[in-house]
Amino acid sequence: MHLRHTAVAAVAAVASLALLFATPCPAAAAEGEFRYTYYDDFGNRANGTLVDPASRVCHTLREVADPDTTEPAFAPQNLTGSTVTMFTGPDCDGEYYSLRPGGRASDRLELRSAVFS
């Protein structure tokens, strides 16, 4: 009888550990805002923002995702606590530039996607 209780306790402990390691950890985020400017469908300047973007994940800016139909975004402002690497193409493709936390770039820096450290 004592052996059966010990075996049940051991199985329960192993199951608890399996659940602990199977639970996904929350993704880290670059806390703060990443701002950029783009031209809307009517040709007017508009502002876009990513709030607390996930780190180490490619963020294609939805407003400028299609190079065939939209102009790239420009004038990024990195108001997060992480370095951002911006790409000229969607899906973090093309030429790239980095911007430190708190950094801003001119209208000449064009982007369509970004990844945060």
Coordinates of N, CA and C in Angstrom, one line a residue:
M1 N 0.8 -1.2 0.0 CA 0.0 0.0 0.0 C 0.9 1.3 0.0
H2 N 1.9 1.2 0.8 CA 2.8 2.4 0.9 C 3.5 2.6 -0.5
L3 N 3.9 1.6 -1.2 CA 4.5 1.7 -2.5 C 3.6 2.3 -3.5
R4 N 2.3 2.0 -3.4 CA 1.3 2.6 -4.4 C 1.2 4.1 -4.1
H5 N 1.1 4.5 -2.9 CA 1.0 6.0 -2.6 C 2.3 6.7 -3.1
T6 N 3.4 6.1 -3.0 CA 4.7 6.7 -3.4 C 4.6 6.8 -5.0
A7 N 4.2 5.8 -5.7 CA 4.1 5.8 -7.1 C 3.1 6.9 -7.6
V8 N 2.0 7.0 -7.0 CA 1.0 8.0 -7.3 C 1.6 9.4 -7.1
A9 N 2.2 9.6 -6.1 CA 2.8 10.9 -5.8 C 3.9 11.3 -6.8
A10 N 4.7 10.3 -7.2 CA 5.7 10.5 -8.2 C 5.1 10.8 -9.6
V11 N 4.1 10.1 -10.0 CA 3.4 10.4 -11.2 C 2.8 11.8 -11.2
A12 N 2.2 12.2 -10.1 CA 1.6 13.5 -10.0 C 2.7 14.6 -10.1
A13 N 3.8 14.4 -9.5 CA 4.9 15.3 -9.6 C 5.4 15.5 -11.0
V14 N 5.6 14.4 -11.7 CA 6.0 14.4 -13.1 C 5.0 15.2 -14.0
A15 N 3.7 14.9 -13.7 CA 2.7 15.6 -14.5 C 2.7 17.1 -14.2
S16 N 2.9 17.5 -13.0 CA 2.9 18.9 -12.7 C 4.1 19.6 -13.3
L17 N 5.2 18.9 -13.4 CA 6.4 19.5 -14.1 C 6.2 19.6 -15.6
A18 N 5.5 18.6 -16.1 CA 5.2 18.7 -17.6 C 4.3 19.8 -17.9
L19 N 3.3 20.1 -17.0 CA 2.4 21.2 -17.3 C 3.2 22.5 -17.1
L20 N 4.1 22.6 -16.2 CA 4.8 23.8 -15.9 C 5.6 24.2 -17.2
F21 N 6.3 23.2 -17.8 CA 7.1 23.5 -18.9 C 6.3 23.6 -20.2
A22 N 5.1 23.1 -20.3 CA 4.3 23.1 -21.5 C 3.6 24.5 -21.6
T23 N 3.5 25.2 -20.5 CA 2.8 26.5 -20.5 C 3.7 27.5 -21.2
P24 N 3.1 28.2 -22.3 CA 4.0 29.1 -23.0 C 4.3 30.4 -22.1
C25 N 5.5 30.8 -22.3 CA 5.9 32.1 -21.6 C 5.4 33.3 -22.4
P26 N 5.0 34.3 -21.8 CA 4.6 35.5 -22.5 C 5.8 36.1 -23.3
A27 N 5.6 36.6 -24.5 CA 6.6 37.1 -25.3 C 7.1 38.5 -24.7
A28 N 8.3 38.7 -24.8 CA 8.8 40.0 -24.3 C 8.4 41.1 -25.3
A29 N 8.2 42.3 -24.7 CA 7.7 43.4 -25.6 C 8.7 44.6 -25.4
A30 N 8.8 45.4 -26.5 CA 9.5 46.6 -26.4 C 8.5 47.6 -25.8
E31 N 8.6 48.0 -24.6 CA 7.6 48.8 -24.0 C 7.7 50.3 -24.5
G32 N 6.5 50.8 -24.8 CA 6.5 52.1 -25.3 C 5.8 52.2 -26.7
E33 N 6.0 53.3 -27.4 CA 5.4 53.5 -28.7 C 6.5 53.6 -29.8
F34 N 6.2 53.1 -30.9 CA 7.0 53.3 -32.1 C 6.0 54.0 -33.1
R35 N 6.4 55.2 -33.5 CA 5.6 56.0 -34.4 C 6.2 56.2 -35.7
Y36 N 5.4 56.4 -36.7 CA 5.8 56.6 -38.1 C 4.7 57.4 -38.8
T37 N 5.1 57.9 -40.0 CA 4.2 58.7 -40.8 C 4.1 58.0 -42.1
Y38 N 2.9 58.0 -42.7 CA 2.7 57.4 -44.0 C 1.6 58.3 -44.8
Y39 N 1.4 58.0 -46.0 CA 0.4 58.6 -46.8 C -0.8 57.7 -46.9
D40 N -2.0 58.2 -46.5 CA -3.2 57.4 -46.6 C -3.7 57.3 -48.0
D41 N -4.9 56.6 -48.2 CA -5.4 56.4 -49.5 C -5.8 57.6 -50.3
F42 N -5.9 58.8 -49.6 CA -6.2 60.0 -50.2 C -5.0 60.9 -50.5
G43 N -3.8 60.4 -50.1 CA -2.6 61.2 -50.3 C -2.3 62.1 -49.2
N44 N -3.0 62.0 -48.0 CA -2.8 62.9 -46.9 C -1.8 62.2 -45.9
R45 N -1.0 63.0 -45.3 CA -0.1 62.5 -44.3 C -0.9 61.9 -43.1
A46 N -0.5 60.8 -42.6 CA -1.2 60.2 -41.5 C -0.1 59.6 -40.5
N47 N -0.5 59.4 -39.3 CA 0.4 58.8 -38.3 C 0.0 57.4 -37.9
G48 N 1.0 56.5 -37.8 CA 0.8 55.2 -37.4 C 1.6 54.9 -36.1
T49 N 1.1 54.0 -35.3 CA 1.8 53.7 -34.0 C 1.7 52.2 -33.8
L50 N 2.8 51.7 -33.3 CA 2.9 50.3 -32.7 C 3.0 50.5 -31.2
V51 N 2.1 50.0 -30.4 CA 2.2 50.1 -28.9 C 2.7 48.8 -28.3
D52 N 3.7 48.9 -27.5 CA 4.3 47.7 -26.9 C 4.5 46.6 -27.8
P53 N 5.3 46.8 -29.0 CA 5.4 45.7 -29.9 C 6.2 44.6 -29.4
A54 N 5.9 43.4 -29.8 CA 6.6 42.2 -29.3 C 8.0 42.2 -29.8
S55 N 8.9 41.8 -29.0 CA 10.4 41.7 -29.4 C 10.7 40.5 -30.2
R56 N 11.7 40.7 -31.1 CA 12.2 39.6 -31.9 C 11.1 39.0 -32.8
V57 N 10.1 39.8 -33.2 CA 9.1 39.4 -34.1 C 9.0 40.5 -35.2
C58 N 8.9 40.1 -36.5 CA 8.8 41.0 -37.5 C 7.4 41.7 -37.6
H59 N 7.4 43.0 -37.6 CA 6.1 43.7 -37.7 C 6.1 44.4 -39.0
T60 N 5.3 43.9 -39.9 CA 5.0 44.6 -41.2 C 4.0 45.7 -40.9
L61 N 4.3 46.9 -41.3 CA 3.4 48.0 -41.1 C 2.2 47.9 -42.0
R62 N 1.0 47.6 -41.5 CA -0.2 47.3 -42.3 C -0.5 48.3 -43.3
E63 N -0.3 49.6 -43.0 CA -0.8 50.7 -43.8 C 0.1 50.8 -45.1
V64 N 1.3 50.2 -45.0 CA 2.3 50.3 -46.2 C 2.8 48.9 -46.6
A65 N 2.1 47.9 -46.3 CA 2.6 46.5 -46.5 C 2.8 46.2 -48.0
D66 N 2.0 46.7 -48.9 CA 2.0 46.4 -50.3 C 2.8 47.4 -51.1
P67 N 4.0 47.0 -51.5 CA 4.8 48.0 -52.3 C 4.2 48.4 -53.6
D68 N 3.3 47.6 -54.1 CA 2.7 47.9 -55.4 C 1.6 48.9 -55.3
T69 N 1.1 49.1 -54.1 CA -0.1 50.1 -54.0 C 0.1 51.2 -53.0
T70 N 1.2 51.1 -52.3 CA 1.4 52.2 -51.2 C 2.9 52.7 -51.3
E71 N 3.0 53.9 -50.8 CA 4.4 54.5 -50.6 C 4.9 54.0 -49.2
P72 N 6.2 53.9 -49.0 CA 6.6 53.4 -47.7 C 6.4 54.5 -46.6
A73 N 6.4 54.0 -45.4 CA 6.3 54.9 -44.2 C 7.6 55.6 -44.1
F74 N 7.6 56.7 -43.3 CA 8.9 57.5 -43.1 C 8.8 58.2 -41.8
A75 N 9.9 58.9 -41.4 CA 10.0 59.7 -40.2 C 9.7 58.9 -38.9
P76 N 10.4 57.7 -38.7 CA 10.1 56.9 -37.5 C 10.6 57.6 -36.3
Q77 N 9.9 57.3 -35.2 CA 10.3 57.7 -33.8 C 10.2 56.5 -32.9
N78 N 11.3 56.2 -32.4 CA 11.4 55.0 -31.5 C 11.3 55.4 -30.0
L79 N 10.1 55.4 -29.5 CA 9.8 55.8 -28.1 C 9.7 54.6 -27.2
T80 N 10.3 53.5 -27.7 CA 10.3 52.3 -26.8 C 11.7 52.2 -26.1
G81 N 11.8 51.2 -25.3 CA 13.1 51.0 -24.6 C 14.0 50.1 -25.3
S82 N 13.7 49.7 -26.5 CA 14.5 48.7 -27.3 C 15.0 49.4 -28.6
T83 N 16.1 48.8 -29.1 CA 16.6 49.2 -30.4 C 15.6 48.6 -31.4
V84 N 15.3 49.4 -32.5 CA 14.5 48.9 -33.5 C 15.3 48.8 -34.8
T85 N 15.2 47.7 -35.6 CA 15.8 47.6 -36.9 C 14.6 47.7 -37.9
M86 N 14.7 48.7 -38.8 CA 13.7 48.9 -39.8 C 14.1 48.5 -41.1
F87 N 13.2 48.0 -41.9 CA 13.5 47.4 -43.2 C 12.7 48.1 -44.3
T88 N 13.3 48.3 -45.5 CA 12.6 49.0 -46.6 C 11.5 48.1 -47.2
G89 N 11.5 46.8 -47.0 CA 10.5 45.9 -47.6 C 9.6 45.4 -46.5
P90 N 8.5 44.8 -46.9 CA 7.6 44.1 -45.9 C 8.3 42.8 -45.5
D91 N 7.9 42.2 -44.4 CA 8.4 41.0 -43.9 C 9.9 41.0 -43.5
C92 N 10.3 42.2 -43.1 CA 11.7 42.4 -42.7 C 12.7 42.0 -43.7
D93 N 12.4 42.5 -44.9 CA 13.3 42.2 -46.1 C 13.8 43.6 -46.6
G94 N 14.9 43.5 -47.3 CA 15.4 44.7 -48.0 C 16.5 45.3 -47.1
E95 N 16.8 46.6 -47.5 CA 17.8 47.3 -46.7 C 17.3 47.6 -45.3
Y96 N 18.2 47.8 -44.4 CA 17.8 48.0 -43.0 C 18.6 49.0 -42.3
Y97 N 18.0 49.6 -41.3 CA 18.6 50.7 -40.5 C 18.2 50.5 -39.1
S98 N 19.0 50.8 -38.1 CA 18.7 50.7 -36.7 C 18.5 52.1 -36.1
L99 N 17.6 52.1 -35.1 CA 17.3 53.3 -34.3 C 17.3 53.0 -32.9
R100 N 18.1 53.7 -32.1 CA 18.2 53.4 -30.7 C 17.0 53.9 -29.9
P101 N 16.8 53.4 -28.7 CA 15.6 53.9 -27.9 C 15.6 55.4 -27.8
G102 N 14.5 56.0 -28.0 CA 14.4 57.4 -28.0 C 14.8 58.1 -29.2
G103 N 15.3 57.4 -30.2 CA 15.7 58.0 -31.5 C 14.7 58.4 -32.5
R104 N 15.0 59.3 -33.3 CA 14.1 59.8 -34.4 C 14.9 59.8 -35.7
A105 N 14.2 59.7 -36.8 CA 14.8 59.8 -38.1 C 14.1 60.7 -39.0
S106 N 14.7 61.2 -40.0 CA 14.1 62.2 -40.9 C 13.0 61.5 -41.8
D107 N 12.4 62.4 -42.6 CA 11.4 61.9 -43.6 C 12.1 61.1 -44.7
R108 N 13.4 61.2 -44.8 CA 14.2 60.4 -45.9 C 14.3 59.0 -45.5
L109 N 14.2 58.6 -44.3 CA 14.3 57.2 -43.9 C 12.9 56.5 -44.2
E110 N 12.9 55.6 -45.1 CA 11.7 54.9 -45.5 C 11.7 53.5 -44.9
L111 N 10.5 53.0 -44.6 CA 10.4 51.6 -44.0 C 9.0 51.0 -44.3
R112 N 9.0 49.7 -44.2 CA 7.7 49.0 -44.4 C 7.6 47.9 -43.3
S113 N 8.6 47.6 -42.6 CA 8.6 46.6 -41.5 C 9.7 46.9 -40.5
A114 N 9.5 46.3 -39.3 CA 10.5 46.6 -38.2 C 10.5 45.4 -37.2
V115 N 11.7 45.2 -36.6 CA 11.8 44.2 -35.5 C 12.5 44.9 -34.4
F116 N 12.1 44.6 -33.2 CA 12.6 45.2 -31.9 C 13.5 44.2 -31.2
S117 N 14.5 44.7 -30.6 CA 15.4 43.8 -29.8 C 14.8 43.4 -28.5

